[in-house]
Amino acid sequence: QLLGDAIGIRTAYQKVTAMKDPNQEKSTIISATLHCGAPATKIKVVNRKARQQIVNENIKQLQSFVPPGETLNLVILNSKTPANIRGENFIFDQVTKGGKKLGASVSATPINRWRLIGGGRYTLPFKDNLSTIIDNLENKAVGFDNVTKHIKNRNSTFVAPGVERITFGSFHSTETKAKQELDELKKINPDLARDLGIAVEARTLADSPTLLFANLQNVNLELTSTMNIVRNSVKVGHLSNALTSEVISKYPNDVHFCKSGKDRTGYVQKKNTQTVIAHHLGIDTESKIGQINFHRLVAGGHTQEMAGIQGGTIGCHSIKTKPEFAINKEDKLVRDIFYQRSSHFNNKIKTIIKGKDAAEVIKKFEESFLAAPKYNIGVVHDASTIDLRP
């Protein structure tokens, strides 16, 4: 993966998502994100100080891709583990030091199964960014008291919702009151209310536990995708209409990365695209149409292709299928597309020599292809039709 062989950023891209309906002359950009392999290094021919200098230069390289005067938030998707079991703790150490020196904030939202014991999770920069938004919206609308309280100083994850349940609705948590305020705002400014609702959801996720038995959903994956919607709303969406240009400029640009920038990062980028499109269209990501859209995105093969270029395993196509990296249950429709059999575990290429083996592989591929669901569905949105036929 070149972490120990070469300096510089690997597997680096800017991903831009735009949408256009038949009545539009130009496409509308709804999301723009940076992603790459970890800007860390394992080069052994130099000492620790020199390695940190390499990391600092890598971060500077990333900073060069954001507009002048704007800042960067480095979002680590790796897992920090006890006794460095995963061998990724150095990424946290190097990136944190480099970010502090160069004025870049650092967040951590590990998405593999190590998240269930914490995995080095760190969401304070996300919370600070959400507070910045609400601080600058307070004087622009009325009736935001509970939205402000929830985003700036959320109630306990367990206590308030629990009390709300056992009192059968006679007690309302700050989050519930915030949602009621947003329902009122919808009557005046539905677009702003919807995007502020995402900010409220993001604050909830930033505080939600990831520990085993406390929450089995992939909270960090949802948080990363939700914050992506918030950031893009600040930069080019409805929140930008309610903020000053100075606040918009100061809001950090996220760059997502795991170790090599292909497996965990690839999944996050696909979820980012799925959720931002669903938000733009007003559909549920877990609905049938939401899952069909995700199926189409994954079938494009961009994420799978990145596994074999720019620092991945040369010639490999597909993301890892190791047990510790798991696709969410609600995304089961895309598992076989992500987990293509052509490069099992992404660490070596298997050559089929015997004709019998080749015939068996072809047969299994044909069976899986024929068994895949076929869709022919049209969705009406804003008087336009989205054709989802293959």
Short mmCIF file of C-alpha atoms in Angstrom, two decimals:
data_model
loop_
_atom_site.label_atom_id
_atom_site.label_comp_id
_atom_site.label_asym_id
_atom_site.label_seq_id
_atom_site.Cartn_x
_atom_site.Cartn_y
_atom_site.Cartn_z
CA GLN A 1 0.00 0.00 0.00
CA LEU A 2 3.10 2.21 -0.31
CA LEU A 3 2.90 3.53 3.27
CA GLY A 4 6.40 2.22 3.80
CA ASP A 5 7.74 2.93 0.33
CA ALA A 6 6.82 6.39 -0.95
CA ILE A 7 5.97 9.85 0.32
CA GLY A 8 2.96 11.84 -0.81
CA ILE A 9 -0.79 11.31 -0.79
CA ARG A 10 -2.10 8.04 -2.26
CA THR A 11 -5.45 7.08 -3.74
CA ALA A 12 -6.50 10.74 -3.63
CA TYR A 13 -9.62 12.08 -5.30
CA GLN A 14 -12.14 14.86 -5.12
CA LYS A 15 -15.61 13.41 -5.54
CA VAL A 16 -18.27 15.76 -6.88
CA THR A 17 -21.93 14.72 -6.96
CA ALA A 18 -24.28 16.75 -9.15
CA MET A 19 -27.89 16.29 -10.18
CA LYS A 20 -29.93 17.60 -13.08
CA ASP A 21 -33.57 17.08 -13.98
CA PRO A 22 -34.94 17.41 -17.53
CA ASN A 23 -36.10 20.97 -16.88
CA GLN A 24 -32.68 22.23 -15.78
CA GLU A 25 -30.07 23.66 -18.13
CA LYS A 26 -27.21 23.16 -15.67
CA SER A 27 -26.46 20.50 -13.09
CA THR A 28 -26.67 21.35 -9.39
CA ILE A 29 -23.70 20.35 -7.24
CA ILE A 30 -25.04 18.77 -4.06
CA SER A 31 -21.81 17.32 -2.66
CA ALA A 32 -18.04 17.73 -3.02
CA THR A 33 -15.68 15.69 -0.86
CA LEU A 34 -11.99 14.86 -0.66
CA HIS A 35 -10.80 11.33 0.11
CA CYS A 36 -7.46 9.54 0.08
CA GLY A 37 -5.21 7.01 1.77
CA ALA A 38 -3.89 7.97 5.20
CA PRO A 39 -1.43 10.90 5.02
CA ALA A 40 0.78 8.93 7.42
CA THR A 41 3.99 7.01 6.73
CA LYS A 42 5.81 3.82 7.81
CA ILE A 43 9.06 4.51 5.98
CA LYS A 44 11.80 2.86 8.04
CA VAL A 45 14.93 4.31 6.46
CA VAL A 46 14.40 7.61 8.32
CA ASN A 47 13.90 8.44 12.00
CA ARG A 48 10.66 9.40 13.75
CA LYS A 49 11.23 13.13 13.35
CA ALA A 50 11.73 12.76 9.60
CA ARG A 51 8.61 10.59 9.33
CA GLN A 52 6.58 13.32 11.03
CA GLN A 53 7.98 15.87 8.57
CA ILE A 54 6.78 13.64 5.72
CA VAL A 55 3.30 13.49 7.31
CA ASN A 56 3.24 17.28 7.67
CA GLU A 57 4.08 17.68 3.99
CA ASN A 58 1.34 15.20 3.11
CA ILE A 59 -1.19 17.27 5.07
CA LYS A 60 0.03 20.42 3.32
CA GLN A 61 -0.61 18.64 0.02
CA LEU A 62 -4.20 18.02 1.10
CA GLN A 63 -4.59 21.62 2.24
CA SER A 64 -3.64 22.77 -1.25
CA PHE A 65 -6.89 21.29 -2.57
CA VAL A 66 -9.19 23.53 -0.51
CA PRO A 67 -10.03 27.13 -1.48
CA PRO A 68 -7.57 29.81 -0.24
CA GLY A 69 -8.27 30.86 3.32
CA GLU A 70 -10.37 27.79 4.14
CA THR A 71 -9.44 25.04 6.60
CA LEU A 72 -9.37 21.26 6.65
CA ASN A 73 -10.87 18.64 8.97
CA LEU A 74 -8.98 15.33 8.75
CA VAL A 75 -11.52 12.52 9.27
CA ILE A 76 -9.80 9.29 10.32
CA LEU A 77 -11.73 6.11 9.51
CA ASN A 78 -9.05 3.83 10.98
CA SER A 79 -9.35 2.04 14.31
CA LYS A 80 -7.19 2.77 17.34
CA THR A 81 -6.90 -0.49 19.26
CA PRO A 82 -5.48 -1.74 22.59
CA ALA A 83 -1.83 -2.78 22.31
CA ASN A 84 -1.98 -1.61 18.69
CA ILE A 85 -3.62 -4.89 17.62
CA ARG A 86 -4.66 -3.42 14.25
CA GLY A 87 -1.28 -1.78 13.68
CA GLU A 88 -2.96 1.55 12.86
CA ASN A 89 -2.33 3.59 16.00
CA PHE A 90 0.59 5.36 14.34
CA ILE A 91 -1.88 6.98 11.93
CA PHE A 92 -3.71 8.64 14.82
CA ASP A 93 -0.45 9.82 16.41
CA GLN A 94 1.12 11.20 13.23
CA VAL A 95 -2.02 12.83 11.82
CA THR A 96 -2.97 14.41 15.17
CA LYS A 97 0.49 15.95 15.55
CA GLY A 98 0.55 17.15 11.97
CA GLY A 99 -2.95 18.59 12.14
CA LYS A 100 -2.17 20.50 15.32
CA LYS A 101 0.98 21.99 13.80
CA LEU A 102 -0.67 23.00 10.53
CA GLY A 103 -4.02 24.26 11.82
CA ALA A 104 -6.15 21.34 10.62
CA SER A 105 -8.70 19.77 12.97
CA VAL A 106 -8.81 15.98 13.37
CA SER A 107 -11.89 13.78 13.84
CA ALA A 108 -12.10 10.00 14.12
CA THR A 109 -15.08 7.86 13.12
CA PRO A 110 -13.88 4.24 12.73
CA ILE A 111 -16.44 2.22 10.80
CA ASN A 112 -15.23 -1.37 11.07
CA ARG A 113 -16.08 -3.69 13.94
CA TRP A 114 -13.45 -2.24 16.25
CA ARG A 115 -15.84 0.71 16.67
CA LEU A 116 -17.74 -1.54 19.09
CA ILE A 117 -14.99 -0.99 21.67
CA GLY A 118 -14.51 2.67 20.81
CA GLY A 119 -11.77 2.41 18.20
CA GLY A 120 -10.39 5.88 18.95
CA ARG A 121 -13.64 7.71 18.16
CA TYR A 122 -13.35 11.50 18.43
CA THR A 123 -16.26 13.72 17.40
CA LEU A 124 -15.57 17.05 19.15
CA PRO A 125 -14.68 18.91 15.89
CA PHE A 126 -18.04 17.83 14.43
CA LYS A 127 -19.85 19.18 17.52
CA ASP A 128 -17.90 22.46 17.36
CA ASN A 129 -18.79 22.90 13.68
CA LEU A 130 -22.48 22.32 14.41
CA SER A 131 -22.34 24.87 17.23
CA THR A 132 -20.80 27.40 14.85
CA ILE A 133 -23.76 27.00 12.52
CA ILE A 134 -26.42 27.48 15.18
CA ASP A 135 -24.56 30.41 16.78
CA ASN A 136 -24.82 32.29 13.51
CA LEU A 137 -28.45 31.35 12.88
CA GLU A 138 -29.82 32.45 16.24
CA ASN A 139 -30.47 36.04 15.17
CA LYS A 140 -31.92 35.09 11.78
CA ALA A 141 -35.05 33.24 12.92
CA VAL A 142 -37.29 32.94 15.94
CA GLY A 143 -38.28 29.84 17.87
CA PHE A 144 -34.85 28.16 17.79
CA ASP A 145 -34.33 27.82 21.54
CA ASN A 146 -34.45 24.04 21.74
CA VAL A 147 -32.68 23.52 18.41
CA THR A 148 -29.88 25.65 19.85
CA LYS A 149 -29.86 23.80 23.18
CA HIS A 150 -29.77 20.38 21.50
CA ILE A 151 -26.97 21.21 19.09
CA LYS A 152 -24.82 23.07 21.63
CA ASN A 153 -25.45 21.05 24.78
CA ARG A 154 -27.34 17.87 24.08
CA ASN A 155 -29.10 15.97 26.89
CA SER A 156 -27.75 12.64 28.07
CA THR A 157 -27.96 9.93 25.42
CA PHE A 158 -29.78 7.59 27.79
CA VAL A 159 -31.57 9.67 30.46
CA ALA A 160 -33.79 12.11 28.52
CA PRO A 161 -35.13 9.63 25.91
CA GLY A 162 -35.68 7.08 28.66
CA VAL A 163 -37.65 9.50 30.83
CA GLU A 164 -39.66 10.52 27.78
CA ARG A 165 -40.67 6.89 27.19
CA ILE A 166 -41.60 6.00 30.77
CA THR A 167 -43.69 9.19 31.24
CA PHE A 168 -45.68 8.36 28.09
CA GLY A 169 -44.99 11.72 26.47
CA SER A 170 -45.71 14.02 29.44
CA PHE A 171 -41.98 14.87 29.46
CA HIS A 172 -40.33 15.95 26.22
CA SER A 173 -36.59 15.79 25.65
CA THR A 174 -34.77 18.75 24.16
CA GLU A 175 -34.43 16.79 20.92
CA THR A 176 -38.20 16.27 20.69
CA LYS A 177 -38.83 19.97 21.37
CA ALA A 178 -36.22 20.87 18.73
CA LYS A 179 -38.05 18.75 16.16
CA GLN A 180 -41.31 20.48 17.08
CA GLU A 181 -39.66 23.86 16.44
CA LEU A 182 -38.44 22.63 13.06
CA ASP A 183 -41.99 21.52 12.20
CA GLU A 184 -43.08 25.13 12.74
CA LEU A 185 -40.16 26.43 10.68
CA LYS A 186 -41.23 24.18 7.80
CA LYS A 187 -44.30 26.37 7.36
CA ILE A 188 -42.04 29.37 6.68
CA ASN A 189 -38.85 27.93 5.21
CA PRO A 190 -39.09 24.19 4.52
CA ASP A 191 -35.62 23.91 2.93
CA LEU A 192 -33.87 25.51 5.91
CA ALA A 193 -35.93 23.42 8.35
CA ARG A 194 -34.98 20.20 6.55
CA ASP A 195 -31.24 20.97 6.59
CA LEU A 196 -31.34 22.11 10.21
CA GLY A 197 -33.05 18.81 10.95
CA ILE A 198 -30.00 17.03 9.55
CA ALA A 199 -27.80 19.12 11.86
CA VAL A 200 -29.95 18.06 14.83
CA GLU A 201 -29.63 14.42 13.74
CA ALA A 202 -25.86 14.80 13.37
CA ARG A 203 -25.56 16.14 16.93
CA THR A 204 -27.50 13.13 18.20
CA LEU A 205 -25.23 10.74 16.31
CA ALA A 206 -22.08 12.51 17.56
CA ASP A 207 -23.12 11.66 21.12
CA SER A 208 -24.62 8.24 20.44
CA PRO A 209 -22.62 5.30 21.84
CA THR A 210 -20.89 2.83 19.58
CA LEU A 211 -19.92 0.36 22.30
CA LEU A 212 -20.91 -3.29 22.07
CA PHE A 213 -24.47 -3.97 23.29
CA ALA A 214 -25.17 -0.21 23.55
CA ASN A 215 -25.77 0.31 19.85
CA LEU A 216 -25.28 -2.26 17.10
CA GLN A 217 -25.92 0.09 14.17
CA ASN A 218 -22.93 1.70 12.47
CA VAL A 219 -23.31 5.07 14.16
CA ASN A 220 -19.98 6.36 12.86
CA LEU A 221 -20.90 5.59 9.26
CA GLU A 222 -24.19 7.44 9.69
CA LEU A 223 -22.47 10.36 11.42
CA THR A 224 -19.89 10.75 8.65
CA SER A 225 -22.58 10.72 5.96
CA THR A 226 -24.82 13.12 7.88
CA MET A 227 -22.00 15.60 8.50
CA ASN A 228 -21.25 15.43 4.78
CA ILE A 229 -24.79 16.67 4.08
CA VAL A 230 -24.43 19.43 6.67
CA ARG A 231 -21.08 20.62 5.31
CA ASN A 232 -22.32 20.73 1.74
CA SER A 233 -25.44 22.59 2.85
CA VAL A 234 -23.18 25.17 4.50
CA LYS A 235 -20.98 25.50 1.44
CA VAL A 236 -23.49 25.36 -1.44
CA GLY A 237 -26.91 24.46 0.00
CA HIS A 238 -29.76 25.99 1.96
CA LEU A 239 -27.75 26.67 5.13
CA SER A 240 -25.44 28.90 3.07
CA ASN A 241 -28.40 31.25 2.51
CA ALA A 242 -28.69 31.82 6.26
CA LEU A 243 -24.98 32.27 7.04
CA THR A 244 -22.47 35.01 6.33
CA SER A 245 -19.72 34.45 3.77
CA GLU A 246 -17.18 34.62 6.60
CA VAL A 247 -18.83 31.77 8.51
CA ILE A 248 -19.14 29.70 5.33
CA SER A 249 -15.45 30.22 4.56
CA LYS A 250 -14.37 29.23 8.06
CA TYR A 251 -16.41 26.02 8.07
CA PRO A 252 -13.83 23.22 7.52
CA ASN A 253 -13.65 21.02 4.44
CA ASP A 254 -13.58 17.30 5.34
CA VAL A 255 -11.14 14.80 3.89
CA HIS A 256 -11.93 11.14 4.65
CA PHE A 257 -9.29 8.42 4.79
CA CYS A 258 -8.54 4.98 6.16
CA LYS A 259 -5.20 3.21 5.79
CA SER A 260 -5.12 2.72 2.02
CA GLY A 261 -8.13 4.83 1.02
CA LYS A 262 -10.01 2.07 -0.79
CA ASP A 263 -12.08 -0.23 1.46
CA ARG A 264 -13.45 1.71 4.44
CA THR A 265 -13.04 4.99 2.59
CA GLY A 266 -14.73 3.57 -0.49
CA TYR A 267 -17.73 2.42 1.52
CA VAL A 268 -18.01 5.81 3.25
CA GLN A 269 -17.89 7.67 -0.06
CA LYS A 270 -20.62 5.48 -1.51
CA LYS A 271 -22.78 6.05 1.59
CA ASN A 272 -22.08 9.79 1.37
CA THR A 273 -23.36 9.84 -2.20
CA GLN A 274 -26.36 7.67 -1.40
CA THR A 275 -27.47 9.80 1.55
CA VAL A 276 -26.90 13.19 -0.08
CA ILE A 277 -28.93 12.14 -3.15
CA ALA A 278 -31.70 10.74 -0.94
CA HIS A 279 -31.72 13.97 1.07
CA HIS A 280 -31.88 16.05 -2.11
CA LEU A 281 -34.79 13.99 -3.48
CA GLY A 282 -36.55 13.61 -0.13
CA ILE A 283 -36.49 9.80 -0.06
CA ASP A 284 -35.55 7.28 2.64
CA THR A 285 -32.20 5.53 2.08
CA GLU A 286 -33.67 2.28 3.45
CA SER A 287 -36.72 2.41 1.21
CA LYS A 288 -36.92 0.30 -1.92
CA ILE A 289 -36.09 3.21 -4.21
CA GLY A 290 -33.28 4.31 -1.86
CA GLN A 291 -31.71 0.87 -2.05
CA ILE A 292 -32.13 0.70 -5.82
CA ASN A 293 -30.31 4.01 -6.17
CA PHE A 294 -27.49 2.67 -3.98
CA HIS A 295 -27.36 -0.49 -6.09
CA ARG A 296 -26.87 1.63 -9.21
CA LEU A 297 -24.13 3.70 -7.59
CA VAL A 298 -22.14 0.68 -6.42
CA ALA A 299 -22.59 -1.10 -9.75
CA GLY A 300 -20.66 1.73 -11.41
CA GLY A 301 -17.49 0.06 -10.07
CA HIS A 302 -15.58 3.22 -9.13
CA THR A 303 -14.89 2.08 -5.57
CA GLN A 304 -13.92 -1.42 -6.67
CA GLU A 305 -11.55 -0.03 -9.32
CA MET A 306 -9.69 2.11 -6.78
CA ALA A 307 -8.58 -1.05 -5.00
CA GLY A 308 -6.07 -1.71 -7.76
CA ILE A 309 -4.64 1.75 -8.50
CA GLN A 310 -2.77 4.59 -6.79
CA GLY A 311 -1.48 2.70 -3.78
CA GLY A 312 -3.89 -0.23 -3.67
CA THR A 313 -3.00 -3.80 -4.52
CA ILE A 314 -2.03 -3.76 -8.19
CA GLY A 315 -4.46 -5.62 -10.42
CA CYS A 316 -7.08 -6.19 -7.73
CA HIS A 317 -10.73 -5.28 -8.21
CA SER A 318 -13.15 -5.25 -5.26
CA ILE A 319 -12.98 -4.20 -1.63
CA LYS A 320 -11.97 -6.48 1.24
CA THR A 321 -14.24 -9.20 2.53
CA LYS A 322 -12.49 -9.82 5.84
CA PRO A 323 -14.93 -10.44 8.70
CA GLU A 324 -13.90 -7.29 10.61
CA PHE A 325 -15.11 -5.14 7.71
CA ALA A 326 -18.84 -5.60 7.31
CA ILE A 327 -21.42 -4.06 5.00
CA ASN A 328 -24.51 -2.95 6.93
CA LYS A 329 -27.49 -5.29 6.96
CA GLU A 330 -29.66 -2.69 5.23
CA ASP A 331 -27.11 -2.60 2.40
CA LYS A 332 -27.24 -6.34 1.70
CA LEU A 333 -28.40 -5.64 -1.86
CA VAL A 334 -24.91 -4.39 -2.77
CA ARG A 335 -22.75 -6.89 -0.88
CA ASP A 336 -22.05 -9.16 -3.82
CA ILE A 337 -21.17 -6.15 -5.99
CA PHE A 338 -18.74 -4.75 -3.43
CA TYR A 339 -17.38 -8.20 -2.57
CA GLN A 340 -16.51 -9.37 -6.05
CA ARG A 341 -14.82 -12.75 -6.19
CA SER A 342 -12.11 -11.68 -8.63
CA SER A 343 -9.69 -10.55 -5.91
CA HIS A 344 -10.45 -12.28 -2.64
CA PHE A 345 -9.09 -10.21 0.28
CA ASN A 346 -7.29 -7.90 -2.17
CA ASN A 347 -3.89 -9.35 -1.29
CA LYS A 348 -3.15 -11.65 -4.21
CA ILE A 349 -4.41 -12.58 -7.64
CA LYS A 350 -5.52 -16.18 -8.02
CA THR A 351 -4.83 -17.80 -11.37
CA ILE A 352 -7.24 -20.47 -12.53
CA ILE A 353 -5.36 -23.22 -14.36
CA LYS A 354 -7.75 -26.15 -14.56
CA GLY A 355 -10.62 -25.95 -17.01
CA LYS A 356 -13.01 -27.51 -14.51
CA ASP A 357 -12.30 -24.75 -11.98
CA ALA A 358 -12.80 -22.08 -14.64
CA ALA A 359 -16.14 -23.56 -15.67
CA GLU A 360 -17.29 -23.63 -12.04
CA VAL A 361 -16.41 -19.95 -11.51
CA ILE A 362 -18.24 -18.96 -14.71
CA LYS A 363 -21.27 -20.99 -13.66
CA LYS A 364 -21.41 -19.35 -10.21
CA PHE A 365 -21.09 -15.89 -11.78
CA GLU A 366 -23.92 -16.60 -14.22
CA GLU A 367 -26.14 -17.93 -11.44
CA SER A 368 -25.50 -14.90 -9.20
CA PHE A 369 -26.09 -12.51 -12.11
CA LEU A 370 -29.38 -14.15 -13.07
CA ALA A 371 -30.49 -14.22 -9.43
CA ALA A 372 -29.85 -10.48 -8.97
CA PRO A 373 -33.08 -8.41 -8.77
CA LYS A 374 -34.14 -6.57 -11.93
CA TYR A 375 -35.85 -3.23 -11.54
CA ASN A 376 -37.96 -1.11 -13.85
CA ILE A 377 -39.30 1.70 -11.71
CA GLY A 378 -40.00 5.37 -12.38
CA VAL A 379 -40.13 7.93 -9.56
CA VAL A 380 -41.87 11.27 -9.90
CA HIS A 381 -40.13 14.13 -8.12
CA ASP A 382 -40.78 17.82 -8.71
CA ALA A 383 -42.72 16.99 -11.86
CA SER A 384 -39.75 15.13 -13.35
CA THR A 385 -39.23 11.41 -13.81
CA ILE A 386 -36.14 9.53 -12.75
CA ASP A 387 -35.79 6.47 -14.95
CA LEU A 388 -34.11 3.62 -13.09
CA ARG A 389 -34.22 1.00 -15.81
CA PRO A 390 -30.93 -0.92 -16.30
#
